[in-house]
Coordinates of C-alpha atoms in Angstrom, one line a residue:
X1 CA 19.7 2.0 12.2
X2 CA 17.4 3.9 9.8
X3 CA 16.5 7.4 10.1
X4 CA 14.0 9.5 8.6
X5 CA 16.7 11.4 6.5
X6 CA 18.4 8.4 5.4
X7 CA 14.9 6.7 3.8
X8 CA 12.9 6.8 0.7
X9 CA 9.1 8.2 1.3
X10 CA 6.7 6.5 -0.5
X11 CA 2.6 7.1 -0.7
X12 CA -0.3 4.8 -0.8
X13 CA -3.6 5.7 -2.2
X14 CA -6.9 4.2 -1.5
X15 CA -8.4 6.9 -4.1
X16 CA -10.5 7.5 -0.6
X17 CA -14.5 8.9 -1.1
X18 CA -15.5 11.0 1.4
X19 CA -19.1 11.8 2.9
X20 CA -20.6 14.4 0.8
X21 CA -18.5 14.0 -2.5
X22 CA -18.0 10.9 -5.1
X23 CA -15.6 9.0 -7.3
X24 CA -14.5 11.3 -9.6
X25 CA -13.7 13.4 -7.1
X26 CA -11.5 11.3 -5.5
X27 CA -9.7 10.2 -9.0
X28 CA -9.2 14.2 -9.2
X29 CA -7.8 14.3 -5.6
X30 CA -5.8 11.4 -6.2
X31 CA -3.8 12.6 -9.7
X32 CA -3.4 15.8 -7.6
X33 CA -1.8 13.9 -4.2
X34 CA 0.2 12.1 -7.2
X35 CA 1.6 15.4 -8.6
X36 CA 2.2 16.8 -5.4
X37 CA 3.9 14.2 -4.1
X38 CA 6.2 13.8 -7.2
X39 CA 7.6 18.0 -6.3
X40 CA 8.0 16.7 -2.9
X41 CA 10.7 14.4 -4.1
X42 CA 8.4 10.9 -2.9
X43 CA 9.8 8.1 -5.1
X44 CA 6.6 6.3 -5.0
X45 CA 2.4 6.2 -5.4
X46 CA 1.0 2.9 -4.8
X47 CA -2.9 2.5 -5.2
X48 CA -4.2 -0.4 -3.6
X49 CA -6.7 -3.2 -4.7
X50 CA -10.1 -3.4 -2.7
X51 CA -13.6 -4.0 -3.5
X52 CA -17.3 -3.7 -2.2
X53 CA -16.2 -0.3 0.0
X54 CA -18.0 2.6 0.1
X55 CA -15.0 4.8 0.9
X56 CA -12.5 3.1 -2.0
X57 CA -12.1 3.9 -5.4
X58 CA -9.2 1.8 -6.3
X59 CA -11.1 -1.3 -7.2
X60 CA -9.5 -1.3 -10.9
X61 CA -6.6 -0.7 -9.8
X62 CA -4.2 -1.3 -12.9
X63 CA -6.9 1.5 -14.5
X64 CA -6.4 3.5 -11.8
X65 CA -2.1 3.4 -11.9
X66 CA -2.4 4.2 -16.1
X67 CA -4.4 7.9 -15.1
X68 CA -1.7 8.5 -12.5
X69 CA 1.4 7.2 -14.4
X70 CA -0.2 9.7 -17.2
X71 CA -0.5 12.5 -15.3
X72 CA 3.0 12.4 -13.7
X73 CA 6.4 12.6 -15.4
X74 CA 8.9 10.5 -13.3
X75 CA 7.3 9.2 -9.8
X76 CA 7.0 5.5 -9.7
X77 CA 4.0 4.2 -10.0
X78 CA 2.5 0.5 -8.8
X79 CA 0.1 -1.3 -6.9
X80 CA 0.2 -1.9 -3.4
X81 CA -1.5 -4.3 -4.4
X82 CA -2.7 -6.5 -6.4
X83 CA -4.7 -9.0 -4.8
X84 CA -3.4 -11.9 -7.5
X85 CA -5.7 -14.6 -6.5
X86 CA -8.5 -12.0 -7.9
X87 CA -7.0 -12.6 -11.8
X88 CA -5.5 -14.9 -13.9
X89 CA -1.7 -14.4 -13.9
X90 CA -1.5 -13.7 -17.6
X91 CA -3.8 -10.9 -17.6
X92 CA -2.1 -9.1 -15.2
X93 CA 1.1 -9.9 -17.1
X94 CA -0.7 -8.0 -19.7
X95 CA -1.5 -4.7 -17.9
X96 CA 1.2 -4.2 -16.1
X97 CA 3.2 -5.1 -19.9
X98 CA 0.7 -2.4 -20.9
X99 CA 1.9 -0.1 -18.5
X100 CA 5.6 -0.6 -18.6
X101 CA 5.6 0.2 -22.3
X102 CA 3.2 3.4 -22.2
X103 CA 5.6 4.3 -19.0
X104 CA 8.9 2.4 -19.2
X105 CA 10.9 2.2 -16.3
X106 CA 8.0 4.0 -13.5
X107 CA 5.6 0.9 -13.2
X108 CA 6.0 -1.0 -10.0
X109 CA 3.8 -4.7 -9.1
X110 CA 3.1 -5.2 -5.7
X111 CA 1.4 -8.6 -5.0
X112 CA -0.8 -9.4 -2.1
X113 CA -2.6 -13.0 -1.8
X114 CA -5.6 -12.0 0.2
X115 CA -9.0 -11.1 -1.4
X116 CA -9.1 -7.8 -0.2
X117 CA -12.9 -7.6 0.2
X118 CA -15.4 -9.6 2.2
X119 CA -15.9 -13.4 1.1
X120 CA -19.6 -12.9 -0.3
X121 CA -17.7 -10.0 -2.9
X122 CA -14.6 -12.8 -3.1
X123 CA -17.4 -15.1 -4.5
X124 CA -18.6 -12.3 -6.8
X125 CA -15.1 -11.9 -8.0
X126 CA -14.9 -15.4 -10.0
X127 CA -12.6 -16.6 -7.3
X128 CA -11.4 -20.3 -6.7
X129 CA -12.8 -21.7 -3.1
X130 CA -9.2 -22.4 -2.2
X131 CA -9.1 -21.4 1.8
X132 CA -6.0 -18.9 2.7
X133 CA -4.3 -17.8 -0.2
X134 CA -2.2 -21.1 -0.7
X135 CA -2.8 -20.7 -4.4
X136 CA -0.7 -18.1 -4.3
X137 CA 2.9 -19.5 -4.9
X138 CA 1.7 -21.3 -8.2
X139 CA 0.0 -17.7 -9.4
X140 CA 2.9 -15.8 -8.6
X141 CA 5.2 -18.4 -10.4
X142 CA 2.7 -18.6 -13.4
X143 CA 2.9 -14.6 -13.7
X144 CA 6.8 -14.5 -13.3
X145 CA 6.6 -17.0 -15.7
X146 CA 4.8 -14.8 -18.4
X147 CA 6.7 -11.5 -17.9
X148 CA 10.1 -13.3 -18.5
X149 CA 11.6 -13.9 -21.4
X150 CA 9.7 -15.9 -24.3
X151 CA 11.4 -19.3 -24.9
X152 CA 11.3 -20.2 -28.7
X153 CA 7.8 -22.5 -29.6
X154 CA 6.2 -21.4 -26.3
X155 CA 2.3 -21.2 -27.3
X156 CA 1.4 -19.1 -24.8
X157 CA 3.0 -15.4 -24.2
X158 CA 2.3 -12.1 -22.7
X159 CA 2.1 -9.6 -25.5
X160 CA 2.4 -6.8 -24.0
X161 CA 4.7 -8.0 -20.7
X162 CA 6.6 -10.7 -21.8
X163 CA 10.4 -10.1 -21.2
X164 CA 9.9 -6.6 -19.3
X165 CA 11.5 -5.7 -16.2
X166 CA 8.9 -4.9 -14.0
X167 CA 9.4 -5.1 -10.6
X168 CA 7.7 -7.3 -8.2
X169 CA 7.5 -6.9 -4.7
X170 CA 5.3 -9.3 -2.3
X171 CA 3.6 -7.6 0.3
X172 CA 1.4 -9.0 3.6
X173 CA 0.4 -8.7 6.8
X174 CA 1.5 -11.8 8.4
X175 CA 4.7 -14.0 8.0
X176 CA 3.4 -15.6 5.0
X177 CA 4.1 -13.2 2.4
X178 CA 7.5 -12.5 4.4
X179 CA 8.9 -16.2 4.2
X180 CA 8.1 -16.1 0.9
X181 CA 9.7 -13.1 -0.5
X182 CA 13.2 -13.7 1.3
X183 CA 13.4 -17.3 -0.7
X184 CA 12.9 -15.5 -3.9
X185 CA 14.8 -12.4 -3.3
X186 CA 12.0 -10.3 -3.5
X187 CA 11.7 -6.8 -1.8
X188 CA 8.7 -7.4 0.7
X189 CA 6.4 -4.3 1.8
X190 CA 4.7 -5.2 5.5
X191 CA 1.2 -3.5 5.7
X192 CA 1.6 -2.5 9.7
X193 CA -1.1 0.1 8.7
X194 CA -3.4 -1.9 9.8
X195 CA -1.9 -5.3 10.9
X196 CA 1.0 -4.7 13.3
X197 CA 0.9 -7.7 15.1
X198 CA 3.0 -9.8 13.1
X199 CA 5.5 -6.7 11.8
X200 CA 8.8 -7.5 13.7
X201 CA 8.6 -11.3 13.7
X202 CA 7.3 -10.9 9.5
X203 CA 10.9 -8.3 9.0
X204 CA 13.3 -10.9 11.3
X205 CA 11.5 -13.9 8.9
X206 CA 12.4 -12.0 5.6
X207 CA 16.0 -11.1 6.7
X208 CA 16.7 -14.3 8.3
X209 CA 15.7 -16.1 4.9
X210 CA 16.4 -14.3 2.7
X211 CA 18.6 -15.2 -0.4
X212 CA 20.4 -13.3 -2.5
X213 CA 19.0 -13.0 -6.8
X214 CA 19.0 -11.8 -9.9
X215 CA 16.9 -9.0 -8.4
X216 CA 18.3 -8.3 -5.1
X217 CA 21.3 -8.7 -3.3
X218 CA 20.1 -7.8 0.2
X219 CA 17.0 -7.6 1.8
X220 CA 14.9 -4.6 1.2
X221 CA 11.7 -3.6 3.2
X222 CA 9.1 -1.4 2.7
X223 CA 6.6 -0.9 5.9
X224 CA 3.1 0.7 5.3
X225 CA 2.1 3.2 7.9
X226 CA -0.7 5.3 8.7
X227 CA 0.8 9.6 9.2
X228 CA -1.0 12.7 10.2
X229 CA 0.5 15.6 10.4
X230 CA -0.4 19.1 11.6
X231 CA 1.1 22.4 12.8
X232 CA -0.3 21.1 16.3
X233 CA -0.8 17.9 17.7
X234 CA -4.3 18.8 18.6
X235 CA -5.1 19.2 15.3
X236 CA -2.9 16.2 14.2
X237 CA -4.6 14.0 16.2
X238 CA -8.5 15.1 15.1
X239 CA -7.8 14.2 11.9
X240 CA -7.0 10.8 12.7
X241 CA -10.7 10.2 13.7
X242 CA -11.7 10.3 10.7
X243 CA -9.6 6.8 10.2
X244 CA -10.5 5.4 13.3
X245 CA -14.0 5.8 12.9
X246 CA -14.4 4.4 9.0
X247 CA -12.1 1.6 10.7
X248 CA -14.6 0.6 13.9
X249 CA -17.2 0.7 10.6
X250 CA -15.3 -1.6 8.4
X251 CA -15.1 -4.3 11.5
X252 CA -18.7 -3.8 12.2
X253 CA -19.5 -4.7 8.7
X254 CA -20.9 -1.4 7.9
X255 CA -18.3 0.3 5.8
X256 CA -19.0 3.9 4.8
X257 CA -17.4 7.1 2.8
X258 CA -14.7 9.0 5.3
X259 CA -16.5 10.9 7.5
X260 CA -15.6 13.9 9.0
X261 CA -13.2 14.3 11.9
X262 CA -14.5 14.8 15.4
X263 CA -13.8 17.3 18.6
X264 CA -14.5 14.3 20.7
X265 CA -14.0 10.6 20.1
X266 CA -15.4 9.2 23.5
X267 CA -18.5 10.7 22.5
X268 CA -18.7 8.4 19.2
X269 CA -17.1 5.0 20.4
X270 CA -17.2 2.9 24.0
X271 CA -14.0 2.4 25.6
X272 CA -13.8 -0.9 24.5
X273 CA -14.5 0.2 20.6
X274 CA -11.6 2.3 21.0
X275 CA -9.5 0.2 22.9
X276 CA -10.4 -2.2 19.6
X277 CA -9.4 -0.1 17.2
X278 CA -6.6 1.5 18.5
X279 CA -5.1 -1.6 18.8
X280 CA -5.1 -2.4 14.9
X281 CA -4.0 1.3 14.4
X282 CA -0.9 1.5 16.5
X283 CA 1.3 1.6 13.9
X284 CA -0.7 5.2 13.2
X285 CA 1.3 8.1 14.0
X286 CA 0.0 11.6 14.6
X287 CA 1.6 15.4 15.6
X288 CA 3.0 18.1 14.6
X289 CA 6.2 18.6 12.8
X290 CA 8.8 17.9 16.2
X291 CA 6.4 15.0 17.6
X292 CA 5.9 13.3 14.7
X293 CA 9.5 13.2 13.7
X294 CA 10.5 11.7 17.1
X295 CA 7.8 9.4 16.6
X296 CA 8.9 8.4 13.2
X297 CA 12.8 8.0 13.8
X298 CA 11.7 5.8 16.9
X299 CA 10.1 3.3 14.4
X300 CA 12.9 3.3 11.9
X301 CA 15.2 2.8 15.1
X302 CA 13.1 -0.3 15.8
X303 CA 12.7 -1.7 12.4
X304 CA 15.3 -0.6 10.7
X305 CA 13.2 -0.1 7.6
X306 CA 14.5 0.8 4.0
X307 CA 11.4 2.8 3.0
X308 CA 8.2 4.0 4.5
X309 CA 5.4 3.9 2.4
X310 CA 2.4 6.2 3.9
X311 CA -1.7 5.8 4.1
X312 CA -3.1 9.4 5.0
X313 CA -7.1 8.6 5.1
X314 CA -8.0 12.1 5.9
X315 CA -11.6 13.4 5.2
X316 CA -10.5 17.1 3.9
X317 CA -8.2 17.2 1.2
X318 CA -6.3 20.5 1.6
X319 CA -5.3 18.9 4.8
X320 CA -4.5 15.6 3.9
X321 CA -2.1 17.4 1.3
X322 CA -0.8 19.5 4.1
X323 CA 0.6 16.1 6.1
X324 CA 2.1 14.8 3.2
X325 CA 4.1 17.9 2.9
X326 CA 5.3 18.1 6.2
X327 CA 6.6 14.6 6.0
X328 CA 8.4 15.5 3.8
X329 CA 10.0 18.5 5.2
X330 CA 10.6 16.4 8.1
X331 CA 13.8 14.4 6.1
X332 CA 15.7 17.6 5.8

């Protein structure tokens, strides 16, 4: 079974805005977090794709991985992800062929299927009215298609992209994605961060299918988690308010910058709002150092996980910079 020592430590970035501040702060925050993370000895800094929030700047996401990817020297550096049905195959063959050459061999593509925004901004986003992402099989074939070799008369080509060796990992929060990615031989990334339902049965799908490639010889997976981390688990555990509260906003349709972390969360949400919420979140972990690693080998234990790949949605930055270190003092 996986332990935390054994693992590669990854970070995902939502280039969060916080109440009070704006955009280019968080672009600021976010090449700093990228930095940081790179000293720390994280092999990865994913930025995801959503639009229409308040409290995300990583709608332009292959924009967003170019700043980083520039301002870093060997980290990888990808999406986590791509929301494919959003584009046309070949132009994300082009960026990410863009980014391979002005950063060969750091650029990761992480594809997900769902819109990730609300289906008034899907509209918005010039998207077909296909229901559920069943497009996705023919995009993702289309944009393997461009970023592989050039066959001699083809009319069509990705220039930059075609023939680079950019990896592509799927990435979901259901079994879809997981089916899908252990046919192919694709390394899958489960987002239990905030869809923990399906994580176990998604992991025993992609291992059970799974067929050896050209790219993989075993399964590999990735699981997103949500980590906060303190010197107490007092402390630890108000910072995670902030997170919970933007997340009872997002499912009441009112999304909003991160607030500020509270003393008291009874006093903010019913019982049944956090009862709600907590149940999306439980793949969160919280505590100081000792709690927090107990916490954290108990999951690898029970999912046996190749790589963790962490969300910290914390409203001060200093602090959210403080859990990622301690994570990562946690391995030794």
């Amino acid at each position: 079974m996986s332990k935390l020592s054994e693992i590669e430590l990854s970070v995902l970035d939502l280039s969060p805005v916080v109440q009070g501040s704006d955009v280019s702060q968080s672009f600021e925050n976010s090449l700093t977090l990228a930095r940081r993370a790179e000293e720390l000895g994280y092999k990865r800094f994913w930025l995801a794709e959503h639009h229409n929030l308040p409290g995300i700047g990583s709608s332009a996401t292959s924009v967003l991985i170019g700043y980083i990817a520039g301002g870093t020297k060997k980290i990888r550096v990808g999406s986590g992800g791509i929301m494919l049905p959003n584009h046309a195959p070949l132009i994300v063959a082009e960026q990410f062929g863009t980014l391979e050459t002005l950063y060969p061999g750091r650029i990761d593509l992480g594809l997900g299927r769902a819109p990730g925004t609300d289906p008034v901004t899907a509209r918005a986003l010039r998207r077909e009215t296909k229901i559920g992402g069943m497009e996705f099989p023919e995009l993702l074939e289309e944009l393997r298609f461009f970023l592989s070799k050039a066959e001699p008369g083809q009319r069509v080509r990705a220039v930059p992209g075609s023939g680079l060796d950019i990896p592509i990992w799927l990435l979901g929060s259901s079994l879809y994605s997981a089916d899908l990615a252990g046919r192919l031989g694709l390394p899958f990334s489960f987002a239990a961060h905030f869809a923990p339902d399906y994580m176990m049965h998604a992991i025993e799908i992609y291992r059970k299918v799974f067929q050896p490639s050209g790219i993989l010889e075993k399964p590999y997976v990735m699981i997103g988690v949500s980590v906060f981390a303190a010197d107490t688990d007092v402390e630890a555990e108000k910072l995670s308010t902030s997170q919970i509260l933007g997340f009872l906003n997002l499912i009441k349709g009112n999304p909003l910058p991160l607030g500020p972390p509270v003393d008291d969360l009874s006093k903010h949400v019913s019982e049944t709002e956090k009862a709600a919420v907590a149940e999306r979140l439980r793949a969160s972990m919280s505590g100081s150092p000792s709690t927090l690693k107990d916490k954290l080998n108990g999951f690898l234990s029970k999912t046996d996980a190749d790589e963790l790949i962490v969300n910290t949605m914390v409203y001060d930055f200093g602090a959210r910079l403080r859990s990622y270190e301690i994570l990562s003092e946690l391995r030794k």
